[in-house]
XYZ file of C-alpha atoms in Angstrom:
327
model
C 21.223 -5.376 5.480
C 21.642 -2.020 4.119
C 19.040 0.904 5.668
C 17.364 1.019 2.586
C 16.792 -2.513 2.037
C 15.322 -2.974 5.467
C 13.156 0.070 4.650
C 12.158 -1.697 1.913
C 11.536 -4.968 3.831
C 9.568 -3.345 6.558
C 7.670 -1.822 3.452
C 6.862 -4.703 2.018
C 5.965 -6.755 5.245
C 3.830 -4.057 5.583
C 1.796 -4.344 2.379
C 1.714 -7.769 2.410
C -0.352 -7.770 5.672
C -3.204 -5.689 4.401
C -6.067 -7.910 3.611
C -9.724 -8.587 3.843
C -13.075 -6.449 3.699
C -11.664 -3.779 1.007
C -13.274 -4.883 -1.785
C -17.393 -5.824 -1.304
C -17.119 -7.268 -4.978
C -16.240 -11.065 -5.149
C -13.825 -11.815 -7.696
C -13.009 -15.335 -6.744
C -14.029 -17.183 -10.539
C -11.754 -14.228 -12.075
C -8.966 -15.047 -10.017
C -9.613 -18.642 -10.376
C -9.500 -18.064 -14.495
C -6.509 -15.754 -14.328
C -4.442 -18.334 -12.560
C -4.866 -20.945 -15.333
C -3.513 -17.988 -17.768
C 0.295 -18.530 -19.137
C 2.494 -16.849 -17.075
C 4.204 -15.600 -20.362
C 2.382 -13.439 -23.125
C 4.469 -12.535 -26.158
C 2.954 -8.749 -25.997
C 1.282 -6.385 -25.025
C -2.114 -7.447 -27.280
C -1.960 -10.748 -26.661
C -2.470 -10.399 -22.771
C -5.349 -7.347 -23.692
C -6.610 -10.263 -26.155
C -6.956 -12.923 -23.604
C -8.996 -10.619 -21.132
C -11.059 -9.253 -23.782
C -12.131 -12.910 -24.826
C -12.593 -13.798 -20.892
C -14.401 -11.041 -19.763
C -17.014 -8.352 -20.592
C -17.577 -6.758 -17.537
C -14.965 -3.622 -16.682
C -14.371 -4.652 -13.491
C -13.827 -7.724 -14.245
C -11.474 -6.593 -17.087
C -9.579 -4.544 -14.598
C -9.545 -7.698 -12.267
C -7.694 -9.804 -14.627
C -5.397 -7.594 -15.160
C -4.303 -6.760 -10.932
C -4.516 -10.304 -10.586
C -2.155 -11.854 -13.811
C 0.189 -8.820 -12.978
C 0.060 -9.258 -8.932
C 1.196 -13.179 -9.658
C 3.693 -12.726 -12.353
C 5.319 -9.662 -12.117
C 8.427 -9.977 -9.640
C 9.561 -6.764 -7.783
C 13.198 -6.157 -8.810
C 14.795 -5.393 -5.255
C 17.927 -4.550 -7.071
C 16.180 -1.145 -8.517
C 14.217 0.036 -5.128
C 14.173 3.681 -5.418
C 14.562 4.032 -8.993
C 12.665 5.662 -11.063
C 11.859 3.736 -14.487
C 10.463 6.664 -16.326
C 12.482 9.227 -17.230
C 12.131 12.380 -14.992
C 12.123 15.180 -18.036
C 11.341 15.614 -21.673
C 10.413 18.555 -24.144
C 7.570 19.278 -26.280
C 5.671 21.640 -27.848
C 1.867 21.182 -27.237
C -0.094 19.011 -25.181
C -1.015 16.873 -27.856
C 2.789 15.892 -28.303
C 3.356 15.810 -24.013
C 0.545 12.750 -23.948
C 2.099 11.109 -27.362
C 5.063 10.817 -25.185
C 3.968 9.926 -22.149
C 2.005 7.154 -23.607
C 5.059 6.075 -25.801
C 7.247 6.195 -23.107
C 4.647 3.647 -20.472
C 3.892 1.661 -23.542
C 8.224 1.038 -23.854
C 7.969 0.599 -19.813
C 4.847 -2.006 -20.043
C 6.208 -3.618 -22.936
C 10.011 -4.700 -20.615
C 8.080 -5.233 -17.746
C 5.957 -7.974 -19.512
C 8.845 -9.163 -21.407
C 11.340 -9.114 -17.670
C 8.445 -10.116 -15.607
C 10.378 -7.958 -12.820
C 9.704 -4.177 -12.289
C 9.450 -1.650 -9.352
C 6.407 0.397 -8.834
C 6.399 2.420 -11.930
C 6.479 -0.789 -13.980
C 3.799 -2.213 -12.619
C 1.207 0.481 -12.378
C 2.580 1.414 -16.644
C 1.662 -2.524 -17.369
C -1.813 -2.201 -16.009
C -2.458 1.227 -17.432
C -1.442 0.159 -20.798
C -3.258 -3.337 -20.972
C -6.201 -1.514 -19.502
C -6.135 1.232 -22.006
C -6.285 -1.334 -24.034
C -9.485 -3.456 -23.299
C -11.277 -0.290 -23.216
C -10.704 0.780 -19.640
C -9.690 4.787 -19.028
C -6.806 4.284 -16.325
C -3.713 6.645 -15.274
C -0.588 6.301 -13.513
C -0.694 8.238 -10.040
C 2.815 8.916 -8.549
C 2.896 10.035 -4.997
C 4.161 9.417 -1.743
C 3.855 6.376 0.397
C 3.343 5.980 3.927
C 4.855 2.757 4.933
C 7.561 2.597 7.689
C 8.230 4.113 11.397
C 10.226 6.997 10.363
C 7.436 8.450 7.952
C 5.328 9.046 10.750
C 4.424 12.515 11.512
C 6.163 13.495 7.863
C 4.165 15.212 4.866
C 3.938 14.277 1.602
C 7.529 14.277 0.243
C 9.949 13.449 -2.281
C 7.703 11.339 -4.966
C 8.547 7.606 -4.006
C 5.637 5.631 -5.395
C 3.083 4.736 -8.137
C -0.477 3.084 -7.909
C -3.482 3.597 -10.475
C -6.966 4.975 -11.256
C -9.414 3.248 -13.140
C -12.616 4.047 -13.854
C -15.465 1.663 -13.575
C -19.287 2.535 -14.389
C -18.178 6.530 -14.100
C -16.471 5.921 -10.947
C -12.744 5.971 -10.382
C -11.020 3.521 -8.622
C -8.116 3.095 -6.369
C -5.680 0.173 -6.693
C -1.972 -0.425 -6.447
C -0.865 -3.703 -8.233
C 3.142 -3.375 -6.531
C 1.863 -3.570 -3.378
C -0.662 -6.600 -4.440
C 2.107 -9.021 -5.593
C 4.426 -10.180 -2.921
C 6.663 -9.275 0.481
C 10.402 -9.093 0.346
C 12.348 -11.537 2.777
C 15.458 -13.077 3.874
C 19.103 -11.312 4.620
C 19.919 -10.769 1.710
C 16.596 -9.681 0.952
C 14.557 -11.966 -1.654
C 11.136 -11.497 -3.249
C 8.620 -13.599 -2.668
C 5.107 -13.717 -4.464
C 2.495 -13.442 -1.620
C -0.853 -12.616 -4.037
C -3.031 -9.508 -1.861
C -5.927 -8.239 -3.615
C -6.700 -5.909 -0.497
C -5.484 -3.363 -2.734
C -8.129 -3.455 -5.564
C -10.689 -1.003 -5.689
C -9.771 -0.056 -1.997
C -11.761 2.487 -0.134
C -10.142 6.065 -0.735
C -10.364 6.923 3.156
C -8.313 3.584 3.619
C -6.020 4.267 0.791
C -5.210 7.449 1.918
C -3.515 5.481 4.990
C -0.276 5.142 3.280
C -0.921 6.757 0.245
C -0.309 10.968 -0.787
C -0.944 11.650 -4.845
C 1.228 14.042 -6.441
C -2.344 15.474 -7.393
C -4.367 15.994 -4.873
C -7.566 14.884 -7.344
C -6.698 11.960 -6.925
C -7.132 11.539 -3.230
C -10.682 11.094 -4.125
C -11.151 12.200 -0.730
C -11.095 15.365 1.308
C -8.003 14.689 3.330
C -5.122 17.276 3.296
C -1.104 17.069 3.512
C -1.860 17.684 7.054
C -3.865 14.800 7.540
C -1.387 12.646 5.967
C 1.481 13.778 8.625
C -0.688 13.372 11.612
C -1.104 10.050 11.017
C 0.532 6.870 12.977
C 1.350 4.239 10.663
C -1.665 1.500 10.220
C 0.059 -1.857 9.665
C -1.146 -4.383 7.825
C -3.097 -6.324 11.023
C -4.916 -3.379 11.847
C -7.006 -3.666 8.673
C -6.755 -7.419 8.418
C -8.049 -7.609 12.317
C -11.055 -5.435 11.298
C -9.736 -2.684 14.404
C -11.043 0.830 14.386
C -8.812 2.831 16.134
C -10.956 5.926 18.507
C -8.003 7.791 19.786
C -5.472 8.542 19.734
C -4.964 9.874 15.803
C -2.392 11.813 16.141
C 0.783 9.770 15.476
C 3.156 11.863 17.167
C 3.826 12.942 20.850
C 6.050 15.287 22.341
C 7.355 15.695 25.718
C 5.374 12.918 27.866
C 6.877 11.678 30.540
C 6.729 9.655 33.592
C 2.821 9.244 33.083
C 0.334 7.259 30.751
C -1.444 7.524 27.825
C -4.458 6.205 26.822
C -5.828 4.422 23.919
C -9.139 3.228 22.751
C -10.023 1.052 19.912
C -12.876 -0.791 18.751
C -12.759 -4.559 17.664
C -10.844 -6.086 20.347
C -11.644 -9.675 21.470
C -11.633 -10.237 25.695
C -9.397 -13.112 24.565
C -6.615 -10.620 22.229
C -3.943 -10.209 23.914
C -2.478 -6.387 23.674
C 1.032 -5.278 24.504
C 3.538 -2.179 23.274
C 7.002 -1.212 23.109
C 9.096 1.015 22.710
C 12.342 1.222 19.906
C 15.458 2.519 22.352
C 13.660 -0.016 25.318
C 13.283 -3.461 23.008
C 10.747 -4.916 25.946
C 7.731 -6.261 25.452
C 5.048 -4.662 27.902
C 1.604 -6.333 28.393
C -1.779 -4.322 29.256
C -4.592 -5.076 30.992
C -7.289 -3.824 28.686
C -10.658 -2.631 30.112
C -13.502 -3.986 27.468
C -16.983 -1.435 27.447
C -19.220 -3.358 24.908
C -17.039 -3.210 21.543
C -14.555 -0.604 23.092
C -11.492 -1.781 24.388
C -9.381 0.764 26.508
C -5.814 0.647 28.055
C -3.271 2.698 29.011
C 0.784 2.571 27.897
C 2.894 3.982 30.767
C 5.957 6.178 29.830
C 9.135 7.368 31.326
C 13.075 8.971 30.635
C 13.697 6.144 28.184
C 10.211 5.725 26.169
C 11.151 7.721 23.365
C 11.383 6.771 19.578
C 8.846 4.484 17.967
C 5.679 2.996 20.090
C 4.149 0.264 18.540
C 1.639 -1.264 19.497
C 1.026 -4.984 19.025
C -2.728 -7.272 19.550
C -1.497 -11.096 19.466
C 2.106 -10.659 18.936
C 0.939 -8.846 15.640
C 1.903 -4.922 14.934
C -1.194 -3.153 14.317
C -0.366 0.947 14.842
C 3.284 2.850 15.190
C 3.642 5.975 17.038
C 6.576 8.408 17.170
C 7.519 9.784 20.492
C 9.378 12.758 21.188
C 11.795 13.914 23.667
C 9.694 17.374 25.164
């Protein structure tokens, strides 16, 4: 397996474990009626048709539309890291720069739902479009992702990603339909569908875990570039486990050595078990947590060799990666 293919699977593992407690809305009858849907529509209106006749309620609307493209739409492995709309154009107003854009998602939808298999920007172009077209106001937000070891303690960088915005009684919300629809596995690497609405109208604080827009508006939060470096990565257990991590934040360390550091989190069960390890040692290390009401403490010891990537696992499961430094 080529690096970027297992950068992709430790992506998409990742993804695929976020679940549970994002969304207070229960869209279980919408799900239930999208799944009887044909997995085929012959365009673009006939899909907008079908929700329109379903559904009256925008959030419902919008619900239909994550879930039929989370369970249809197949990532296309084969184009990781490309980027399906075109990177430049010219025009001469405004007016004519949105004509285009929207031509140009409306061509991207319109393959996607024909191919059933996209990458990001196919996926987020699909919803936009149908949404657009049930009378939802949705965009396309490109940005950067946080979503393997080696983007800890990086910045916002080269644009990588695409999610979307859509707003619901005034209110703009977060979702990203790629990262809904499925977990890449196998050597060589596979897609399989793995439906995970935990990113549908997900809080922006939580969002902002492993996502950076390109335009900062759309953080819909106050959290800066520098925020988004300092961070350790959150896998997908941490959320799913309902954890609350106290300290430490930070996600990287320089220069400790031959000592311990400590770690609290909240959400720990007496009967969790909690380990760590580090990348260049390979072992599996087992703590002895120390449990004050819904606080659980413990310590990771350090020496020469624990450099690299810390993660830290509760029940065999990753929940937080840190990156370690040589001082």
């Amino acid at each position: 397996m080529n690096k970027m293919h297992f950068k992709l699977a430790i992506a998409l593992l990742l993804i695929t474990l976020f679940s549970g407690g994002i969304s207070a809305q229960d869209f279980t009858k919408v799900d239930a009626a999208v799944k009887r849907y044909p997995n085929k529509f012959s365009s673009l209106d006939k899909f907008a048709e079908k929700v329109n006749t379903d559904f009256t309620r925008d959030d419902e609307k919008a619900r239909a539309i994550f879930t039929w493209i989370a369970l249809n739409v197949e990532y296309d492995i084969g184009k990781y890291g490309v980027n399906e709309r075109p990177v430049g154009f010219s025009y001469r107003t405004e007016a004519e720069k949105l004509a285009k854009l929207k031509e140009m998602d409306e061509k991207l939808a319109t393959t996607t739902l024909k191919n059933k298999k996209a990458v990001c920007h196919g996926y987020s172009a699909l919803f936009k479009i149908i949404a657009n077209k049930v009378g939802l106001e949705a965009e396309i937000i490109p940005g950067t992702s946080k979503s393997h070891p080696s983007h800890v303690g990086a910045g916002p960088g080269a644009r990588d990603h695409a999610w979307n915005a859509v707003k619901i009684g005034g209110e703009w919300k977060l979702l990203d339909v790629t990262w809904a629809a499925g977990t890449a596995t196998g050597n060589p690497l596979r897609f399989e569908f793995r439906f995970n609405d935990a990113f549908f109208f997900t809080h922006p604080d939580t969002f902002f875990l492993n996502h950076f827009p390109d335009d900062k508006k759309w953080l819909l939060t106050d959290k800066t570039e520098k925020d988004f470096a300092n961070l350790p990565l959150y896998y997908g257990n941490y959320l799913s486990g309902g954890y609350e991590l106290i300290s430490p934040k930070y996600g990287t360390f320089k220069g400790v050595r031959n000592g311990v550091l400590s770690f609290k989190i909240k959400n720990i069960s007496p009967q969790d078990t909690v380990a760590y390890v580090f990348s260049k040692e390979r072992i599996f290390k087992m703590v002895k947590p120390v449990f004050n009401g819904d606080v659980t403490e413990f310590e990771v010891e350090f020496n020469n060799n624990s450099i690299g990537i810390l993660t830290l696992y509760i029940n065999r499961k990753s929940v937080l990666a840190y990156r370690i430094n040589r001082g």
